[in-house]
Coordinates of C-alpha atoms in Angstrom, one line a residue:
M26 CA -6.1 135.6 -41.2
R27 CA -9.4 137.3 -41.8
G28 CA -10.1 139.1 -45.1
L29 CA -11.6 142.5 -45.4
S30 CA -13.2 143.9 -48.5
R31 CA -12.4 147.4 -49.9
R32 CA -15.8 148.6 -48.8
G33 CA -15.3 147.1 -45.4
L34 CA -12.0 149.0 -45.1
N35 CA -13.8 152.2 -46.2
R36 CA -16.4 151.9 -43.5
A37 CA -13.9 151.1 -40.8
M38 CA -11.9 154.2 -41.9
L39 CA -15.0 156.4 -41.9
A40 CA -16.1 155.2 -38.5
R41 CA -12.7 155.9 -36.9
Q42 CA -12.4 159.2 -38.7
L43 CA -15.7 160.3 -37.2
L44 CA -17.1 160.6 -40.7
L45 CA -19.6 157.7 -40.7
S46 CA -21.8 159.7 -38.3
R47 CA -21.0 163.0 -36.6
A48 CA -19.6 162.4 -33.1
A49 CA -20.8 164.1 -30.0
M50 CA -17.5 165.0 -28.5
P51 CA -15.5 168.2 -27.7
A52 CA -13.2 169.5 -30.4
Y53 CA -10.2 168.9 -28.1
D54 CA -11.0 165.2 -27.8
A55 CA -11.5 164.9 -31.5
V56 CA -8.1 166.5 -32.3
E57 CA -6.5 164.1 -30.0
H58 CA -8.4 161.1 -31.3
L59 CA -7.3 161.9 -34.8
V60 CA -3.7 162.3 -33.7
G61 CA -3.8 165.9 -35.0
M62 CA -5.2 167.4 -38.1
Q63 CA -3.4 168.7 -41.2
S64 CA -3.1 172.5 -40.7
Q65 CA -0.8 173.6 -43.5
A66 CA -3.9 175.5 -44.6
P67 CA -4.5 177.1 -41.2
L68 CA -8.3 177.0 -41.2
A69 CA -8.7 173.5 -42.6
P70 CA -9.2 171.9 -39.1
Y71 CA -12.4 174.0 -38.7
V72 CA -14.0 172.5 -41.8
G73 CA -12.6 169.1 -40.8
L74 CA -14.2 169.3 -37.4
W75 CA -17.5 170.7 -38.7
S76 CA -17.8 167.6 -40.9
R77 CA -17.0 165.3 -38.0
L78 CA -18.7 166.7 -34.9
A79 CA -22.3 167.3 -34.0
G80 CA -22.9 171.0 -33.2
F81 CA -19.3 172.1 -33.8
E82 CA -18.8 175.9 -33.6
A83 CA -15.7 177.6 -34.9
A84 CA -15.4 179.6 -31.6
E85 CA -14.6 176.5 -29.7
L86 CA -11.5 175.7 -31.7
S87 CA -10.4 179.4 -31.7
R88 CA -10.7 179.4 -28.0
L89 CA -8.6 176.3 -27.6
T90 CA -5.9 177.9 -29.9
A91 CA -5.9 181.2 -28.2
E92 CA -5.6 179.5 -24.8
R93 CA -2.7 177.3 -26.0
E94 CA -4.6 174.1 -25.4
V95 CA -4.1 173.2 -29.1
V96 CA -1.1 174.3 -31.2
R97 CA 0.0 174.2 -34.8
V98 CA 3.4 172.5 -35.2
H99 CA 5.5 170.6 -37.7
L100 CA 5.2 166.9 -36.8
M101 CA 4.2 164.0 -39.1
R102 CA 5.8 164.2 -42.5
N103 CA 7.4 167.5 -41.4
T104 CA 4.1 169.2 -42.2
I105 CA 2.1 171.5 -40.0
H106 CA -0.5 169.7 -37.8
L107 CA -3.0 171.0 -35.3
V108 CA -2.5 168.9 -32.1
S109 CA -3.2 169.2 -28.5
A110 CA -0.5 170.9 -26.4
R111 CA 0.2 167.6 -24.6
D112 CA 0.6 165.7 -27.9
C113 CA 3.0 168.4 -29.1
L114 CA 5.1 167.8 -26.1
R115 CA 5.0 164.0 -26.0
L116 CA 5.3 163.5 -29.8
H117 CA 7.7 166.1 -31.0
R118 CA 10.9 164.1 -30.4
L119 CA 9.5 161.2 -32.3
F120 CA 9.8 163.2 -35.5
S121 CA 13.2 164.8 -35.0
S122 CA 14.7 162.3 -37.5
V123 CA 12.1 163.3 -40.1
H124 CA 12.8 167.0 -39.6
A125 CA 16.5 166.5 -39.6
R126 CA 16.3 164.3 -42.8
E127 CA 14.5 167.1 -44.7
H128 CA 16.9 169.7 -43.4
S129 CA 19.8 167.7 -44.5
S130 CA 18.4 167.3 -48.0
R131 CA 17.4 170.9 -48.5
F132 CA 19.3 173.3 -46.3
A133 CA 22.4 171.8 -44.7
R134 CA 24.7 172.7 -47.7
Y135 CA 24.0 176.4 -47.2
I136 CA 25.2 176.5 -43.5
K137 CA 28.4 174.5 -43.7
G138 CA 30.9 175.5 -41.0
I139 CA 28.3 176.9 -38.6
D140 CA 28.2 175.5 -35.1
L141 CA 24.6 174.2 -34.9
D142 CA 24.5 174.4 -31.1
E143 CA 25.5 178.0 -31.2
L144 CA 23.0 178.8 -33.9
L145 CA 20.1 177.1 -32.0
A146 CA 21.0 178.8 -28.7
A147 CA 21.0 182.2 -30.4
A148 CA 17.7 181.4 -32.1
R149 CA 16.2 180.4 -28.8
E150 CA 17.1 183.8 -27.3
V151 CA 15.6 185.6 -30.3
L152 CA 12.4 183.6 -30.2
D153 CA 12.0 184.0 -26.5
E154 CA 12.0 187.7 -26.9
R155 CA 8.8 187.4 -29.0
P156 CA 7.5 185.2 -31.8
R157 CA 9.1 185.9 -35.2
T158 CA 8.4 185.0 -38.8
R159 CA 11.0 183.1 -40.7
A160 CA 12.0 186.2 -42.5
E161 CA 12.4 188.2 -39.3
L162 CA 14.3 185.3 -37.6
G163 CA 16.6 185.0 -40.7
R164 CA 17.4 188.8 -40.7
V165 CA 18.3 188.8 -37.0
L166 CA 20.5 185.6 -37.2
G167 CA 22.0 186.9 -40.5
E168 CA 23.5 189.8 -38.5
R169 CA 25.5 187.3 -36.4
W170 CA 26.4 185.1 -39.4
P171 CA 26.9 187.5 -42.3
G172 CA 27.4 185.9 -45.7
I173 CA 25.1 183.0 -44.8
D174 CA 21.7 182.8 -46.5
P175 CA 19.2 184.2 -43.9
S176 CA 16.4 181.9 -45.0
A177 CA 18.7 178.8 -44.6
L178 CA 19.5 180.0 -41.1
A179 CA 15.8 180.3 -40.3
Y180 CA 14.8 177.0 -41.9
T181 CA 17.6 175.3 -40.0
V182 CA 16.1 176.6 -36.7
S183 CA 12.5 175.5 -37.6
H184 CA 13.7 172.0 -38.6
L185 CA 16.2 171.3 -35.8
M186 CA 14.6 173.1 -32.8
P187 CA 11.1 172.4 -31.4
V188 CA 9.1 175.5 -32.6
L189 CA 5.4 176.1 -33.3
Q190 CA 3.3 178.7 -35.1
V191 CA 1.4 181.1 -32.8
P192 CA -1.9 182.9 -33.0
P193 CA -3.5 184.9 -34.5
R194 CA -2.6 182.6 -37.4
G195 CA -5.1 179.7 -37.1
L196 CA -7.9 181.7 -35.4
W197 CA -11.3 181.8 -37.2
G198 CA -12.0 185.2 -38.5
A199 CA -8.6 186.6 -37.6
G200 CA -5.4 185.2 -39.2
G201 CA -1.9 186.5 -39.4
P202 CA 1.6 185.7 -40.6
A203 CA 3.3 182.4 -39.7
A204 CA 5.2 183.5 -36.6
F205 CA 7.2 181.0 -34.6
A206 CA 8.0 180.6 -30.9
S207 CA 9.8 177.8 -29.2
V208 CA 7.6 175.0 -28.0
E209 CA 9.0 175.1 -24.5
S210 CA 8.5 178.8 -24.0
W211 CA 5.0 178.9 -25.5
L212 CA 3.8 175.9 -23.5
G213 CA 5.9 176.4 -20.4
R214 CA 7.1 172.8 -20.3
P215 CA 9.9 170.8 -22.0
V216 CA 9.2 168.3 -24.8
D217 CA 9.3 164.6 -23.8
D218 CA 12.8 163.1 -24.3
A219 CA 11.4 159.6 -24.3
P220 CA 8.4 159.5 -26.7
D221 CA 6.6 156.2 -27.2
V222 CA 6.5 155.1 -30.8
D223 CA 4.5 152.0 -29.9
R224 CA 1.7 154.2 -28.6
L225 CA 1.8 156.3 -31.8
V226 CA 1.2 153.2 -34.0
L227 CA -1.7 152.1 -31.8
R228 CA -3.2 155.6 -32.0
Y229 CA -2.8 155.7 -35.7
L230 CA -4.8 152.5 -36.0
A231 CA -7.5 153.8 -33.7
A232 CA -8.0 156.8 -36.1
F233 CA -7.0 155.3 -39.5
G234 CA -6.9 151.6 -39.4
P235 CA -6.9 148.8 -40.4
A236 CA -3.7 149.6 -42.2
S237 CA -0.4 148.2 -43.5
V238 CA 3.0 149.0 -42.1
S239 CA 3.6 151.1 -45.2
D240 CA 0.4 153.1 -44.5
V241 CA 1.7 154.0 -41.0
Q242 CA 5.1 155.0 -42.4
I243 CA 3.5 157.2 -45.2
W244 CA 1.3 159.0 -42.6
S245 CA 4.1 159.6 -40.1
G246 CA 7.2 159.9 -42.2
L247 CA 8.9 157.5 -39.9
T248 CA 10.8 154.4 -41.1
R249 CA 11.6 150.9 -39.8
L250 CA 8.2 150.5 -38.2
R251 CA 7.9 146.8 -39.1
E252 CA 9.9 146.0 -36.0
V253 CA 7.5 148.0 -33.9
V254 CA 4.5 146.3 -35.4
D255 CA 6.1 142.8 -34.8
R256 CA 6.8 143.7 -31.2
L257 CA 3.1 144.8 -30.7
G258 CA 1.7 141.5 -31.9
L259 CA -1.3 143.0 -33.4
P260 CA -4.1 141.1 -35.2
L261 CA -3.5 140.5 -38.9
L262 CA -6.0 141.0 -41.7
R263 CA -5.8 140.9 -45.5
D264 CA -7.4 143.2 -48.0
E265 CA -8.9 142.2 -51.3
S266 CA -5.5 142.3 -53.0
G267 CA -4.0 140.0 -50.3
Q268 CA -2.0 142.8 -48.6
E269 CA -1.3 142.2 -44.9
L270 CA -3.0 144.7 -42.6
I271 CA -2.7 145.3 -38.9
D272 CA -5.4 146.4 -36.6
L273 CA -6.5 146.8 -33.0
P274 CA -8.4 143.8 -31.6
D275 CA -11.5 145.7 -30.6
A276 CA -11.5 148.6 -33.1
P277 CA -14.8 149.2 -34.9
R278 CA -15.3 147.5 -38.3
P279 CA -18.9 148.4 -39.3
D280 CA -21.0 146.4 -41.7
P281 CA -19.8 147.2 -45.2
D282 CA -23.4 147.9 -46.3
M283 CA -23.8 150.6 -43.7
P284 CA -24.8 153.9 -45.5
A285 CA -22.4 156.8 -45.5
S286 CA -23.7 160.4 -45.9
P287 CA -21.9 162.9 -48.0
R288 CA -19.0 164.7 -46.2
F289 CA -17.0 167.8 -47.2
L290 CA -13.3 167.7 -46.4
P291 CA -11.0 170.6 -46.3
E292 CA -7.8 170.8 -48.4
Y293 CA -5.0 168.6 -47.1
D294 CA -7.3 166.5 -45.0
N295 CA -5.3 163.5 -43.7
L296 CA -8.0 161.1 -44.7
L297 CA -6.8 161.3 -48.3
L298 CA -3.1 161.5 -47.5
A299 CA -2.6 159.0 -44.7
Y300 CA -2.2 155.8 -46.7
A301 CA 0.3 154.3 -49.1
D302 CA -2.6 152.5 -50.7
R303 CA -5.5 155.0 -51.0
S304 CA -7.9 152.8 -52.9
R305 CA -10.2 152.5 -49.8
V306 CA -11.2 156.1 -50.5
I307 CA -9.9 156.9 -54.1
E308 CA -11.0 154.4 -56.7
D309 CA -9.1 155.5 -59.8
G310 CA -5.7 156.6 -58.4
R311 CA -6.7 160.3 -58.9
K312 CA -4.0 162.7 -57.5
V313 CA -5.1 164.5 -54.4
P314 CA -5.2 168.3 -55.1
L315 CA -3.1 170.5 -52.8
P316 CA -4.3 174.0 -53.7
P317 CA -3.0 177.1 -51.9
G318 CA -5.5 178.8 -49.6
G319 CA -6.6 179.3 -46.0
G320 CA -8.4 176.0 -45.7
A321 CA -12.0 177.0 -45.4
A322 CA -12.8 177.8 -49.0
T323 CA -11.9 174.7 -51.0
G324 CA -11.6 171.0 -50.6
T325 CA -12.9 167.5 -51.5
L326 CA -16.2 165.8 -51.4
L327 CA -17.0 162.2 -50.2
V328 CA -20.1 160.5 -51.5
D329 CA -20.8 157.0 -50.2
G330 CA -17.5 157.2 -48.5
M331 CA -15.5 157.7 -51.7
W332 CA -13.8 160.8 -53.2
R333 CA -16.3 162.0 -55.8
G334 CA -15.5 165.7 -56.4
T335 CA -14.1 169.0 -55.3
W336 CA -15.7 172.1 -53.8
K337 CA -15.0 175.8 -53.6
I338 CA -16.8 178.7 -51.8
T339 CA -16.8 182.2 -53.4
G340 CA -18.8 184.7 -51.4
G341 CA -21.9 182.8 -50.3
V342 CA -21.9 180.3 -53.1
L343 CA -20.6 176.8 -52.7
S344 CA -19.7 175.3 -56.1
I345 CA -19.3 171.6 -56.4
D346 CA -17.6 169.8 -59.3
T347 CA -18.3 166.1 -59.3
F348 CA -16.2 163.6 -61.3
A349 CA -19.4 161.9 -62.7
P350 CA -23.1 162.5 -62.5
L351 CA -24.6 161.8 -59.1
P352 CA -27.7 159.6 -58.6
A353 CA -30.8 161.7 -57.6
A354 CA -30.7 160.6 -53.9
D355 CA -26.9 161.4 -53.6
R356 CA -27.4 164.7 -55.3
A357 CA -30.1 165.7 -52.8
A358 CA -28.0 164.6 -49.9
V359 CA -25.0 166.6 -51.2
L360 CA -27.1 169.7 -51.6
A361 CA -28.4 169.4 -48.1
E362 CA -24.9 168.9 -46.6
G363 CA -23.6 171.7 -48.8
H364 CA -26.0 174.3 -47.5
G365 CA -24.8 173.5 -44.0
L366 CA -21.2 173.9 -45.0
V367 CA -21.6 177.2 -46.8
R368 CA -23.6 178.7 -43.8
F369 CA -20.8 177.5 -41.5
A370 CA -17.8 178.7 -43.7
A371 CA -19.3 181.9 -45.0
P372 CA -21.6 183.2 -42.2
E373 CA -21.1 186.8 -43.2
A374 CA -22.5 186.3 -46.7
E375 CA -25.9 188.0 -47.3
S376 CA -27.2 184.9 -49.0
H377 CA -26.1 181.3 -49.5
D378 CA -26.4 178.9 -52.4
V379 CA -25.1 175.5 -53.5
V380 CA -24.4 174.7 -57.2
I381 CA -23.4 171.2 -58.4
R382 CA -21.6 171.3 -61.7
G383 CA -20.6 168.4 -63.9
S384 CA -23.5 166.3 -63.1

């Protein structure tokens, strides 16, 4: 069983995340390769793709969103992800148990006695008329079920029925409230009733591996994946601590000494959230910040492949707070990358500047 150093794990992760060097691929292909991108902050995927793709322009992803080729939908961990339309259809049923589990723990007690089939059928009719926010959906359903908490009715629907968030939310330079439509009506096709969990594990490894079974479960929210991994018969590795890892046989594992340029990640980026053991990218166990926001004005900074600071854009100024002073060469590289980011994220600003604080 081959061993792999922490730095080797880091370089493998960066390569598969398209962060070791920017990839020359369309945004659609990148979103599919990454098995979706965290989009709880609706503009986060724009910054995430800018850091991963050569020549990425925000208009490309806005067009894909407006034309329904990519969608924002609750999937892994019951959080909003930007995924391709076909991934939405073929993956959604895989996470029904995750969604139902959270509904049971948070909302089921408020809707006792309600026929769920009747509720979901009524909600489908309402959402097929036009997209609705949760508040709007709750008000309409509350008229039919008076005395029941309208928000519990709406959250029941968004947990137990395949729904997605529609534009203009998620469009660059536009934005709007979180309004929902049914997946099937928005995409004109039914969700896949026989999703392939084996394929999901293989795709995770292609984008995040090598990884442990616990890592796959943390990223997905699914349980009992050991039996899936055993069935796949994947190659086994061990990290520095002796933990067993699984991987694809021909997946890239770059030289651990390969240099890694600074990269700016948006808030909620899956790179920092997709592992049970995050030591390959976070050395000191530091808690990942989850600030409120749109996704294009704050985030985290990687230096030499590791999380070394946070960033925030105000007007045309990118302010960077590092956890420790940066060597001169790293500082220069961060400044150069930062100027590119602020010009991308704040193109309307009259001027642009980058300030590194704490170093």
